[in-house]
Amino acid sequence: MSSDPATAAVRIPRHLAVIMDGNGRWAERRRRPRAIGHRAGARAVNVCIDFCLERGIEALTLFAFSSENWGRPEDEVGALMKLFLGALEREVDELDRRGVRVRFIGERERFSEAIGRQMSAAEDRTRANTRLHLTIAASYGGRWDIAQAARSLARDVAAGHLDPDDIDERALASRMSLAELPPPDLFIRTGGETRISNFLLWQLAYTELWFTELLWPELDAATLQRALDDYSGRQRRFGLTGAQVAPAPTNEISE
Ligand code: IPE
Ligand code: IPE
Ligand code: MG
């Protein structure tokens, strides 16, 4: 690991996964309703997308609403749904213009028809874009994801298309959400909690984790850059030894 900026190779994550946490506390600290925090949080989403576009990050996955968040008070869930619908109506043109492909993962059936329709329209509209793959995890849970992948394989077994002995990690991975993307290289969670909260359980197996106390509505490019700098200095070993994964020396000094 090199801390010398002259020699440290800058490594950009291909895929960034983010838990956008802290909206409620941001509002409560200002003695405002939690919904105001969610509205401020929606602005921070644009900060994050802009950053990814500027840095050439290929894929961004944002945790917007968990399976468990449906259990929050009705008025908060209602406010979030309104915001969600508004953002879909407002932002998709601009995302499309900037070459962003938008997709949603999660239990879509739990949303209203209007939201479901907007989600599909956003996906159809941006399908050909390749500059940034933006995935919004909404009504998403990592446990749900594993269960739906298992169910999908079980259906193939029941139909006689798949031998249970052929079910391995690769088979399950192919049915998980985000199967077509490389797994996240870097995970960021704002809001100070150091937990995964049922986000991408399968896909985060070897992701580098980074946490900040900053609340999501306060997000700025400098904070995201700190996460990238930290990531750039880490050695990812994937179970191997440091020597195995170290790049071959290029300018050895002979004695
Ligand atoms: C994250 O912020 C947004 C959602 C979960 C929808 P929170 O609403 O969880 O904010 P805190 O953690 O209560 O501050
Ligand atoms: C995780 O945040 C979900 C999202 C940010 C969408 P939560 O606020 O729901 O997580 P916990 O309850 O603190 O674990
Ligand atoms: Mg929270």
Tab-separated table of C-alpha atoms and ligand atoms in Angstrom:
chain	number	residue	atom	x	y	z
A	1	MET	CA	0.000	0.000	0.000
A	2	SER	CA	1.520	3.280	-1.032
A	3	SER	CA	0.565	6.615	0.441
A	4	ASP	CA	2.876	8.581	-1.820
A	5	PRO	CA	0.576	10.292	-4.312
A	6	ALA	CA	3.368	10.254	-6.917
A	7	THR	CA	3.572	6.462	-6.959
A	8	ALA	CA	0.096	5.384	-5.850
A	9	ALA	CA	-1.877	4.114	-8.838
A	10	VAL	CA	-5.354	5.621	-8.839
A	11	ARG	CA	-7.820	2.801	-8.938
A	12	ILE	CA	-11.403	3.676	-9.781
A	13	PRO	CA	-14.111	1.231	-8.724
A	14	ARG	CA	-16.064	-0.099	-11.662
A	15	HIS	CA	-19.169	-0.577	-9.542
A	16	LEU	CA	-20.134	1.518	-6.533
A	17	ALA	CA	-22.960	0.478	-4.174
A	18	VAL	CA	-24.405	3.002	-1.725
A	19	ILE	CA	-26.709	2.917	1.287
A	20	MET	CA	-28.185	6.392	1.386
A	21	ASP	CA	-28.867	6.699	5.117
A	22	GLY	CA	-29.517	9.576	7.491
A	23	ASN	CA	-32.353	11.537	5.870
A	24	GLY	CA	-34.623	11.266	8.904
A	25	ARG	CA	-31.986	12.391	11.392
A	26	TRP	CA	-30.984	15.263	9.112
A	27	ALA	CA	-34.560	16.565	9.295
A	28	GLU	CA	-35.026	15.820	13.011
A	29	ARG	CA	-31.900	17.860	13.828
A	30	ARG	CA	-33.585	20.769	12.114
A	31	ARG	CA	-36.877	20.067	13.913
A	32	ARG	CA	-38.503	19.348	10.560
A	33	PRO	CA	-40.649	16.400	9.505
A	34	ARG	CA	-38.715	13.371	8.283
A	35	ALA	CA	-40.240	13.766	4.824
A	36	ILE	CA	-38.230	16.992	4.426
A	37	GLY	CA	-35.100	14.942	4.989
A	38	HIS	CA	-36.115	12.548	2.245
A	39	ARG	CA	-36.651	15.466	-0.099
A	40	ALA	CA	-33.166	16.776	0.714
A	41	GLY	CA	-31.879	13.236	0.197
A	42	ALA	CA	-33.253	13.181	-3.324
A	43	ARG	CA	-30.966	16.128	-4.156
A	44	ALA	CA	-27.948	14.210	-2.856
A	45	VAL	CA	-28.714	11.435	-5.343
A	46	ASN	CA	-27.795	13.861	-8.118
A	47	VAL	CA	-24.514	14.725	-6.382
A	48	CYS	CA	-23.667	11.026	-6.375
A	49	ILE	CA	-24.657	10.446	-10.010
A	50	ASP	CA	-22.684	13.513	-11.150
A	51	PHE	CA	-19.645	12.239	-9.293
A	52	CYS	CA	-19.851	8.816	-10.943
A	53	LEU	CA	-20.203	10.354	-14.388
A	54	GLU	CA	-17.221	12.635	-13.799
A	55	ARG	CA	-14.975	9.882	-12.463
A	56	GLY	CA	-15.890	7.304	-15.088
A	57	ILE	CA	-17.464	4.858	-12.620
A	58	GLU	CA	-19.376	2.375	-14.785
A	59	ALA	CA	-22.098	1.211	-12.420
A	60	LEU	CA	-23.850	2.767	-9.430
A	61	THR	CA	-26.340	0.886	-7.261
A	62	LEU	CA	-28.331	2.948	-4.769
A	63	PHE	CA	-30.365	1.532	-1.874
A	64	ALA	CA	-33.464	3.709	-1.895
A	65	PHE	CA	-36.039	1.674	0.029
A	66	SER	CA	-35.663	-1.663	1.801
A	67	SER	CA	-38.139	-4.539	2.198
A	68	GLU	CA	-38.259	-3.569	5.872
A	69	ASN	CA	-38.905	0.138	5.201
A	70	TRP	CA	-42.517	-0.766	4.293
A	71	GLY	CA	-43.034	-1.135	8.053
A	72	ARG	CA	-42.415	2.579	8.751
A	73	PRO	CA	-45.344	4.836	9.713
A	74	GLU	CA	-47.896	5.164	6.929
A	75	ASP	CA	-47.333	8.890	6.425
A	76	GLU	CA	-43.582	8.443	5.968
A	77	VAL	CA	-44.060	5.611	3.459
A	78	GLY	CA	-46.663	7.750	1.655
A	79	ALA	CA	-44.275	10.719	1.488
A	80	LEU	CA	-41.511	8.490	0.150
A	81	MET	CA	-43.787	7.079	-2.558
A	82	LYS	CA	-44.799	10.585	-3.615
A	83	LEU	CA	-41.180	11.635	-3.810
A	84	PHE	CA	-40.304	8.523	-5.722
A	85	LEU	CA	-43.000	9.102	-8.321
A	86	GLY	CA	-42.072	12.788	-8.638
A	87	ALA	CA	-38.387	11.963	-9.111
A	88	LEU	CA	-39.222	9.385	-11.778
A	89	GLU	CA	-41.323	11.893	-13.670
A	90	ARG	CA	-38.770	14.686	-13.323
A	91	GLU	CA	-35.333	13.131	-13.646
A	92	VAL	CA	-35.564	10.506	-16.364
A	93	ASP	CA	-35.200	12.936	-19.317
A	94	GLU	CA	-32.000	14.357	-17.918
A	95	LEU	CA	-30.607	10.927	-17.034
A	96	ASP	CA	-31.334	9.744	-20.544
A	97	ARG	CA	-29.681	12.809	-22.033
A	98	ARG	CA	-26.555	12.104	-19.998
A	99	GLY	CA	-26.299	8.509	-21.171
A	100	VAL	CA	-27.454	6.866	-17.938
A	101	ARG	CA	-29.175	3.505	-18.097
A	102	VAL	CA	-31.699	3.160	-15.273
A	103	ARG	CA	-32.895	-0.120	-13.772
A	104	PHE	CA	-34.763	-1.144	-10.660
A	105	ILE	CA	-34.257	-4.189	-8.480
A	106	GLY	CA	-36.597	-5.373	-5.752
A	107	GLU	CA	-40.177	-6.510	-5.284
A	108	ARG	CA	-41.787	-4.255	-7.831
A	109	GLU	CA	-45.272	-5.721	-7.301
A	110	ARG	CA	-45.487	-3.999	-3.931
A	111	PHE	CA	-45.507	-0.543	-5.523
A	112	SER	CA	-48.607	1.163	-6.898
A	113	GLU	CA	-49.443	0.685	-10.554
A	114	ALA	CA	-48.473	4.288	-11.307
A	115	ILE	CA	-44.991	3.843	-9.846
A	116	GLY	CA	-44.546	0.441	-11.511
A	117	ARG	CA	-45.460	1.985	-14.855
A	118	GLN	CA	-42.975	4.842	-14.428
A	119	MET	CA	-40.234	2.388	-13.483
A	120	SER	CA	-40.807	0.325	-16.622
A	121	ALA	CA	-40.989	3.467	-18.754
A	122	ALA	CA	-37.670	4.723	-17.336
A	123	GLU	CA	-36.038	1.356	-18.028
A	124	ASP	CA	-37.377	1.199	-21.593
A	125	ARG	CA	-36.446	4.766	-22.339
A	126	THR	CA	-32.803	4.427	-21.169
A	127	ARG	CA	-32.165	0.831	-22.277
A	128	ALA	CA	-29.565	1.698	-24.945
A	129	ASN	CA	-27.470	3.979	-22.701
A	130	THR	CA	-24.041	2.791	-21.609
A	131	ARG	CA	-22.247	5.657	-19.881
A	132	LEU	CA	-23.439	4.752	-16.391
A	133	HIS	CA	-25.511	1.771	-15.256
A	134	LEU	CA	-27.690	3.159	-12.480
A	135	THR	CA	-29.599	0.591	-10.456
A	136	ILE	CA	-32.120	1.690	-7.863
A	137	ALA	CA	-32.796	-0.929	-5.196
A	138	ALA	CA	-36.368	-0.242	-4.116
A	139	SER	CA	-38.502	-2.581	-2.042
A	140	TYR	CA	-35.273	-4.558	-2.077
A	141	GLY	CA	-33.804	-6.949	0.469
A	142	GLY	CA	-30.728	-9.129	0.136
A	143	ARG	CA	-32.617	-12.051	1.655
A	144	TRP	CA	-35.481	-11.549	-0.801
A	145	ASP	CA	-32.950	-11.557	-3.626
A	146	ILE	CA	-31.436	-14.892	-2.567
A	147	ALA	CA	-34.922	-16.386	-2.089
A	148	GLN	CA	-36.112	-15.262	-5.534
A	149	ALA	CA	-32.950	-16.665	-7.156
A	150	ALA	CA	-33.502	-20.009	-5.392
A	151	ARG	CA	-37.153	-20.014	-6.470
A	152	SER	CA	-36.173	-19.376	-10.060
A	153	LEU	CA	-33.764	-22.355	-10.042
A	154	ALA	CA	-36.373	-24.532	-8.276
A	155	ARG	CA	-38.846	-23.779	-11.077
A	156	ASP	CA	-36.335	-25.012	-13.656
A	157	VAL	CA	-35.768	-28.178	-11.640
A	158	ALA	CA	-39.516	-28.771	-11.354
A	159	ALA	CA	-39.899	-28.270	-15.101
A	160	GLY	CA	-37.140	-30.800	-15.759
A	161	HIS	CA	-34.753	-28.241	-17.301
A	162	LEU	CA	-32.167	-28.320	-14.514
A	163	ASP	CA	-30.428	-31.099	-12.574
A	164	PRO	CA	-30.169	-30.194	-8.841
A	165	ASP	CA	-26.547	-31.388	-8.984
A	166	ASP	CA	-25.819	-28.543	-11.388
A	167	ILE	CA	-26.852	-25.925	-8.839
A	168	ASP	CA	-23.634	-24.238	-7.809
A	169	GLU	CA	-22.538	-20.691	-6.939
A	170	ARG	CA	-22.430	-19.754	-10.574
A	171	ALA	CA	-25.991	-20.963	-11.197
A	172	LEU	CA	-27.337	-19.047	-8.219
A	173	ALA	CA	-25.313	-15.934	-9.140
A	174	SER	CA	-26.898	-15.963	-12.593
A	175	ARG	CA	-30.371	-15.552	-11.044
A	176	MET	CA	-29.466	-12.852	-8.522
A	177	SER	CA	-30.230	-9.179	-9.155
A	178	LEU	CA	-27.299	-7.386	-10.891
A	179	ALA	CA	-26.139	-10.695	-12.437
A	180	GLU	CA	-25.088	-8.862	-15.580
A	181	LEU	CA	-22.805	-6.420	-13.741
A	182	PRO	CA	-19.463	-7.031	-12.030
A	183	PRO	CA	-20.003	-7.215	-8.238
A	184	PRO	CA	-19.628	-3.912	-6.387
A	185	ASP	CA	-15.987	-2.970	-5.796
A	186	LEU	CA	-16.789	-0.313	-3.221
A	187	PHE	CA	-19.683	0.068	-0.792
A	188	ILE	CA	-20.407	3.381	0.894
A	189	ARG	CA	-22.878	3.932	3.737
A	190	THR	CA	-23.628	7.399	5.044
A	191	GLY	CA	-25.393	8.113	8.331
A	192	GLY	CA	-22.908	6.542	10.736
A	193	GLU	CA	-24.365	3.042	11.069
A	194	THR	CA	-21.847	0.306	10.313
A	195	ARG	CA	-24.173	-2.407	9.048
A	196	ILE	CA	-25.428	-3.838	5.767
A	197	SER	CA	-29.177	-3.625	6.654
A	198	ASN	CA	-30.199	-6.381	4.205
A	199	PHE	CA	-28.660	-4.684	1.164
A	200	LEU	CA	-26.805	-6.819	-1.411
A	201	LEU	CA	-25.894	-9.787	0.806
A	202	TRP	CA	-24.686	-12.107	-1.943
A	203	GLN	CA	-23.051	-9.506	-4.167
A	204	LEU	CA	-21.048	-7.776	-1.400
A	205	ALA	CA	-18.994	-10.901	-0.529
A	206	TYR	CA	-15.683	-9.262	-1.502
A	207	THR	CA	-16.678	-5.617	-1.721
A	208	GLU	CA	-14.577	-3.018	0.109
A	209	LEU	CA	-16.717	-1.315	2.765
A	210	TRP	CA	-16.512	2.371	3.653
A	211	PHE	CA	-18.623	4.204	6.245
A	212	THR	CA	-19.078	7.873	7.066
A	213	GLU	CA	-20.901	9.755	9.823
A	214	LEU	CA	-22.075	12.300	7.263
A	215	LEU	CA	-25.840	12.220	6.754
A	216	TRP	CA	-27.026	11.490	3.212
A	217	PRO	CA	-28.493	14.972	2.496
A	218	GLU	CA	-25.064	16.458	3.338
A	219	LEU	CA	-23.286	14.379	0.706
A	220	ASP	CA	-20.675	16.179	-1.366
A	221	ALA	CA	-18.064	15.251	-3.952
A	222	ALA	CA	-15.223	15.686	-1.424
A	223	THR	CA	-16.650	12.910	0.765
A	224	LEU	CA	-17.067	10.580	-2.198
A	225	GLN	CA	-13.502	11.375	-3.222
A	226	ARG	CA	-12.262	10.433	0.276
A	227	ALA	CA	-13.946	7.057	-0.130
A	228	LEU	CA	-12.310	6.584	-3.527
A	229	ASP	CA	-8.889	7.560	-2.189
A	230	ASP	CA	-9.264	5.075	0.648
A	231	TYR	CA	-10.363	2.370	-1.783
A	232	SER	CA	-7.441	3.110	-4.049
A	233	GLY	CA	-4.999	2.375	-1.234
A	234	ARG	CA	-6.478	-0.984	-0.252
A	235	GLN	CA	-5.150	-4.365	-1.263
A	236	ARG	CA	-7.932	-6.713	-2.336
A	237	ARG	CA	-6.796	-10.253	-1.712
A	238	PHE	CA	-9.902	-12.375	-2.341
A	239	GLY	CA	-8.607	-15.005	0.043
A	240	LEU	CA	-5.107	-15.142	-1.458
A	241	THR	CA	-1.869	-13.878	0.045
A	242	GLY	CA	-0.551	-10.354	-0.426
A	243	ALA	CA	2.328	-11.642	-2.566
A	244	GLN	CA	-0.039	-13.511	-4.847
A	245	VAL	CA	-2.085	-10.458	-5.680
A	246	ALA	CA	0.688	-7.815	-5.679
A	247	PRO	CA	1.350	-6.398	-9.144
A	248	ALA	CA	4.684	-7.426	-10.640
A	249	PRO	CA	7.336	-4.805	-9.796
A	250	THR	CA	8.052	-2.567	-12.770
A	251	ASN	CA	10.968	-0.373	-11.635
A	252	GLU	CA	13.000	-2.397	-9.162
A	253	ILE	CA	16.018	-0.614	-7.776
A	254	SER	CA	19.110	-2.838	-8.095
A	255	GLU	CA	21.626	-2.645	-5.294
B	1	IPE	C1	-32.597	6.626	4.542
B	1	IPE	O1	-32.736	7.533	5.569
B	1	IPE	C2	-33.763	6.632	3.603
B	1	IPE	C3	-34.643	5.465	3.718
B	1	IPE	C4	-34.443	4.441	4.487
B	1	IPE	C5	-35.832	5.450	2.894
B	1	IPE	P1	-33.511	7.196	6.902
B	1	IPE	O2	-34.951	7.577	6.721
B	1	IPE	O3	-33.292	5.793	7.338
B	1	IPE	O4	-32.840	8.196	7.919
B	1	IPE	P2	-32.462	7.926	9.428
B	1	IPE	O5	-31.530	6.739	9.431
B	1	IPE	O6	-33.721	7.669	10.164
B	1	IPE	O7	-31.771	9.185	9.844
B	2	IPE	C1	-31.201	1.067	4.998
B	2	IPE	O1	-31.425	2.066	5.927
B	2	IPE	C2	-32.168	1.183	3.869
B	2	IPE	C3	-32.001	2.341	3.012
B	2	IPE	C4	-31.159	3.308	3.125
B	2	IPE	C5	-32.891	2.393	1.892
B	2	IPE	P1	-32.332	1.853	7.228
B	2	IPE	O2	-32.356	3.158	7.915
B	2	IPE	O3	-33.620	1.263	6.845
B	2	IPE	O4	-31.491	0.781	8.042
B	2	IPE	P2	-31.449	0.465	9.611
B	2	IPE	O5	-32.871	0.322	10.062
B	2	IPE	O6	-30.763	1.596	10.283
B	2	IPE	O7	-30.641	-0.790	9.726
B	3	MG	MG	-31.843	4.961	8.491
